[in-house]
C-alpha cells in the first residue's frame, strides 16, 4: 500500500513500519482535533520538523500509538519519557549531580544538562566520575567548540552495541536526540563522538564567524 510522505517520515523517525503510523494517525485524529487539523500524514520533512517544534505533543501521541500498534509497548513509553524530558517536564526535575553524564567542568553548561536529561529519559546510562576517575562507565556529554554554540558531543556508553530497541546501539543515541527535536549528524564526527544541535540553533547550525 502507498503511504504519504508524512507517514514515511514519521515511521523512519521512530523506526516502525509505515502502516502502523498510518493507523495511529487515523486513530489519534478521531480523538484529537489538532492532529486532525495538522494533516500530519501529508507533511514534507521540513513541515514535520516545524510541527514537532510547534506541537510536539500531537506528534508524540501519534508516535506512541504507532509503537503500540507495532507491539513495542516499552518503546512507546520510552518515546513519551523522552518527549517529557525534551519539553522540560516535570516542572521540578531532579537535579543532575556534578560528575554524572559529563565531566565536572561541563556540568553547568545548559545544553549539556538538557542532553543528559534527554538521554537518561531514553534509558541510557550516564558516566559517573569524580573528575579524575570513572566510577561507573556510561555516556559522556560535552559542549562543542566555541564557534558552534548550539552543539554538543556525545560519547556513547561502552555497552551500547548490546542494547536493542529504539535506543539500541550507537545510533540509538542519535534516535533519542532526533526524537527530542534536536538536529543530528548521522555519522560519528571524531573518534566515535556523536554530534547534536539544540533546536534553537537548527536554523543556523554553523554560524559565520564574527568579524568584530
CSV table of C-alpha atoms in Angstrom, one decimal:
chain,number,residue,atom,x,y,z
A,1,UNK,CA,0.0,0.0,0.0
A,2,UNK,CA,1.2,3.5,-0.8
A,3,UNK,CA,1.5,5.9,2.1
A,4,UNK,CA,2.0,9.6,2.2
A,5,UNK,CA,5.4,11.3,2.7
A,6,UNK,CA,4.5,12.4,6.2
A,7,UNK,CA,3.7,8.8,7.2
A,8,UNK,CA,7.0,7.6,5.9
A,9,UNK,CA,8.9,10.3,7.6
A,10,UNK,CA,7.5,9.7,11.0
A,11,UNK,CA,7.9,5.9,10.5
A,12,UNK,CA,11.6,6.5,9.8
A,13,UNK,CA,11.9,8.8,12.7
A,14,UNK,CA,10.7,6.2,15.2
A,15,UNK,CA,11.7,3.0,13.4
A,16,UNK,CA,8.4,1.3,12.7
A,17,UNK,CA,6.5,0.1,9.6
A,18,UNK,CA,4.5,2.9,7.9
A,19,UNK,CA,1.2,1.1,8.2
A,20,UNK,CA,1.5,1.4,12.0
A,21,UNK,CA,1.9,5.1,11.7
A,22,UNK,CA,-1.0,5.4,9.2
A,23,UNK,CA,-3.2,3.5,11.6
A,24,UNK,CA,-2.0,5.7,14.5
A,25,UNK,CA,-2.8,8.9,12.6
A,26,UNK,CA,-6.3,7.7,11.8
A,27,UNK,CA,-6.9,6.6,15.4
A,28,UNK,CA,-5.5,9.8,17.0
A,29,UNK,CA,-7.2,12.1,14.6
A,30,UNK,CA,-10.6,10.9,15.8
A,31,UNK,CA,-9.8,11.9,19.4
A,32,UNK,CA,-7.5,14.9,18.9
A,33,UNK,CA,-8.7,17.8,16.8
A,34,UNK,CA,-5.1,19.3,16.5
A,35,UNK,CA,-3.9,16.0,14.9
A,36,UNK,CA,-6.8,16.0,12.5
A,37,UNK,CA,-6.1,19.6,11.5
A,38,UNK,CA,-2.4,19.2,11.3
A,39,UNK,CA,-2.5,17.0,8.2
A,40,UNK,CA,0.5,15.1,9.6
A,41,UNK,CA,0.1,12.4,7.0
A,42,UNK,CA,0.8,14.9,4.2
A,43,UNK,CA,3.7,16.8,5.6
A,44,UNK,CA,7.1,17.3,4.0
A,45,UNK,CA,10.3,16.7,6.1
A,46,UNK,CA,10.6,20.4,6.9
A,47,UNK,CA,6.9,20.7,7.7
A,48,UNK,CA,7.1,17.7,10.0
A,49,UNK,CA,10.1,19.3,11.8
A,50,UNK,CA,8.1,22.6,12.2
A,51,UNK,CA,5.1,20.6,13.6
A,52,UNK,CA,7.4,18.9,16.1
A,53,UNK,CA,8.6,22.3,17.2
A,54,UNK,CA,5.0,23.8,17.3
A,55,UNK,CA,3.0,20.9,18.7
A,56,UNK,CA,5.3,18.1,19.8
A,57,UNK,CA,2.6,16.6,22.0
A,58,UNK,CA,0.4,15.8,19.0
A,59,UNK,CA,3.3,14.1,17.2
A,60,UNK,CA,4.2,12.2,20.4
A,61,UNK,CA,0.6,10.8,20.7
A,62,UNK,CA,0.8,9.5,17.1
A,63,UNK,CA,4.2,8.0,17.6
A,64,UNK,CA,3.2,6.4,20.9
A,65,UNK,CA,0.2,4.8,19.3
A,66,UNK,CA,2.3,3.6,16.3
A,67,UNK,CA,4.8,1.9,18.6
A,68,UNK,CA,2.0,0.2,20.5
A,69,UNK,CA,0.4,-1.0,17.2
A,70,UNK,CA,3.9,-2.4,16.3
A,71,UNK,CA,3.9,-4.4,19.6
A,72,UNK,CA,6.6,-2.3,21.2
A,73,UNK,CA,5.0,-1.1,24.3
A,74,UNK,CA,8.2,-0.4,26.2
A,75,UNK,CA,9.5,1.8,23.3
A,76,UNK,CA,6.1,3.5,23.3
A,77,UNK,CA,6.6,4.5,26.9
A,78,UNK,CA,10.2,5.5,26.2
A,79,UNK,CA,9.1,7.9,23.5
A,80,UNK,CA,6.8,9.7,26.0
A,81,UNK,CA,9.6,9.8,28.6
A,82,UNK,CA,11.9,11.4,26.0
A,83,UNK,CA,9.2,13.8,25.0
A,84,UNK,CA,8.6,15.0,28.6
A,85,UNK,CA,12.4,15.5,29.1
A,86,UNK,CA,12.7,17.4,25.8
A,87,UNK,CA,10.0,19.9,26.8
A,88,UNK,CA,11.2,20.3,30.4
A,89,UNK,CA,8.6,18.4,32.3
A,90,UNK,CA,8.1,17.6,35.2
A,91,UNK,CA,8.2,21.2,36.5
A,92,UNK,CA,10.7,20.4,39.2
A,93,UNK,CA,13.1,17.8,37.7
A,94,UNK,CA,15.6,16.1,40.0
A,95,UNK,CA,19.0,17.9,39.8
A,96,UNK,CA,21.8,16.2,38.0
A,97,UNK,CA,24.8,15.6,40.3
A,98,UNK,CA,28.1,17.0,39.2
A,99,UNK,CA,30.1,14.3,37.5
A,100,UNK,CA,27.1,12.4,36.2
A,101,UNK,CA,26.9,12.3,32.4
A,102,UNK,CA,29.6,14.9,32.0
A,103,UNK,CA,32.9,16.0,33.4
A,104,UNK,CA,32.6,18.3,36.4
A,105,UNK,CA,33.8,21.3,34.4
A,106,UNK,CA,31.0,20.8,31.9
A,107,UNK,CA,28.3,20.3,34.4
A,108,UNK,CA,26.7,23.8,34.3
A,109,UNK,CA,26.5,24.1,30.5
A,110,UNK,CA,22.8,24.4,29.8
A,111,UNK,CA,22.7,22.3,26.7
A,112,UNK,CA,24.9,19.6,28.3
A,113,UNK,CA,22.3,19.5,31.1
A,114,UNK,CA,19.4,19.2,28.7
A,115,UNK,CA,21.1,16.5,26.7
A,116,UNK,CA,21.8,14.4,29.8
A,117,UNK,CA,18.2,14.6,30.9
A,118,UNK,CA,17.0,13.5,27.5
A,119,UNK,CA,19.4,10.6,27.2
A,120,UNK,CA,18.6,9.4,30.7
A,121,UNK,CA,14.9,9.6,29.8
A,122,UNK,CA,15.8,7.4,26.9
A,123,UNK,CA,17.1,4.8,29.3
A,124,UNK,CA,20.7,5.4,28.5
A,125,UNK,CA,23.3,5.1,31.3
A,126,UNK,CA,25.4,8.1,32.2
A,127,UNK,CA,29.0,8.3,33.2
A,128,UNK,CA,29.8,8.7,36.9
A,129,UNK,CA,33.1,10.4,37.5
A,130,UNK,CA,34.9,12.4,40.2
A,131,UNK,CA,36.7,14.3,37.5
A,132,UNK,CA,39.8,12.1,37.7
A,133,UNK,CA,38.5,8.5,37.5
A,134,UNK,CA,35.4,6.9,36.1
A,135,UNK,CA,33.4,5.5,39.0
A,136,UNK,CA,30.8,3.9,36.6
A,137,UNK,CA,31.1,3.9,32.8
A,138,UNK,CA,28.4,5.4,30.7
A,139,UNK,CA,27.7,8.1,28.1
A,140,UNK,CA,29.5,11.4,28.4
A,141,UNK,CA,28.2,14.7,27.0
A,142,UNK,CA,30.4,17.7,26.4
A,143,UNK,CA,29.9,21.1,24.7
A,144,UNK,CA,31.3,21.6,21.2
A,145,UNK,CA,33.9,24.2,20.4
A,146,UNK,CA,33.3,27.9,21.0
A,147,UNK,CA,32.3,28.6,17.3
A,148,UNK,CA,29.5,26.1,17.5
A,149,UNK,CA,27.4,27.4,20.4
A,150,UNK,CA,24.3,25.2,19.8
A,151,UNK,CA,26.2,21.9,19.5
A,152,UNK,CA,27.1,19.1,22.0
A,153,UNK,CA,29.1,16.0,21.5
A,154,UNK,CA,28.1,12.6,22.9
A,155,UNK,CA,30.5,9.7,23.7
A,156,UNK,CA,28.2,6.6,23.9
A,157,UNK,CA,28.4,4.1,26.7
A,158,UNK,CA,30.7,1.1,26.1
A,159,UNK,CA,27.9,-1.4,26.2
A,160,UNK,CA,25.6,0.4,23.7
A,161,UNK,CA,26.0,-2.1,20.9
A,162,UNK,CA,24.4,-4.8,23.2
A,163,UNK,CA,21.3,-2.7,23.6
A,164,UNK,CA,18.2,-3.3,21.4
A,165,UNK,CA,15.0,-1.3,20.8
A,166,UNK,CA,14.5,2.3,19.9
A,167,UNK,CA,17.6,3.5,21.9
A,168,UNK,CA,19.7,0.5,21.0
A,169,UNK,CA,23.3,0.7,19.6
A,170,UNK,CA,25.3,3.7,18.9
A,171,UNK,CA,22.7,5.1,16.5
A,172,UNK,CA,20.2,4.8,19.4
A,173,UNK,CA,21.7,7.9,20.8
A,174,UNK,CA,21.0,9.8,17.6
A,175,UNK,CA,17.5,8.4,17.5
A,176,UNK,CA,16.8,9.6,21.0
A,177,UNK,CA,18.2,13.1,20.3
A,178,UNK,CA,16.4,13.4,17.0
A,179,UNK,CA,13.1,12.4,18.6
A,180,UNK,CA,13.7,15.1,21.3
A,181,UNK,CA,13.7,17.6,18.4
A,182,UNK,CA,17.5,18.1,18.1
A,183,UNK,CA,19.3,18.0,14.8
A,184,UNK,CA,22.0,15.3,14.5
A,185,UNK,CA,24.9,14.4,12.2
A,186,UNK,CA,24.2,10.8,11.2
A,187,UNK,CA,27.9,9.7,11.4
A,188,UNK,CA,30.4,10.0,14.1
A,189,UNK,CA,32.3,13.2,13.8
A,190,UNK,CA,35.6,12.5,15.6
A,191,UNK,CA,36.9,9.4,17.3
A,192,UNK,CA,33.4,7.9,17.7
A,193,UNK,CA,31.8,11.1,19.1
A,194,UNK,CA,28.2,11.8,18.0
A,195,UNK,CA,27.0,15.4,17.4
A,196,UNK,CA,23.7,17.0,18.1
A,197,UNK,CA,22.5,20.6,17.8
A,198,UNK,CA,19.9,22.2,20.1
A,199,UNK,CA,16.5,23.0,18.4
A,200,UNK,CA,17.1,26.8,18.9
A,201,UNK,CA,20.1,26.6,16.6
A,202,UNK,CA,18.8,24.3,13.9
A,203,UNK,CA,18.0,27.2,11.5
A,204,UNK,CA,21.6,28.4,11.7
A,205,UNK,CA,23.7,25.4,13.0
A,206,UNK,CA,27.0,26.7,11.6
A,207,UNK,CA,27.0,30.5,12.2
A,208,UNK,CA,29.6,32.6,10.3
A,209,UNK,CA,32.4,33.8,12.5
A,210,UNK,CA,32.0,37.4,13.7
A,211,UNK,CA,34.3,40.0,12.1
A,212,UNK,CA,34.3,42.2,15.2
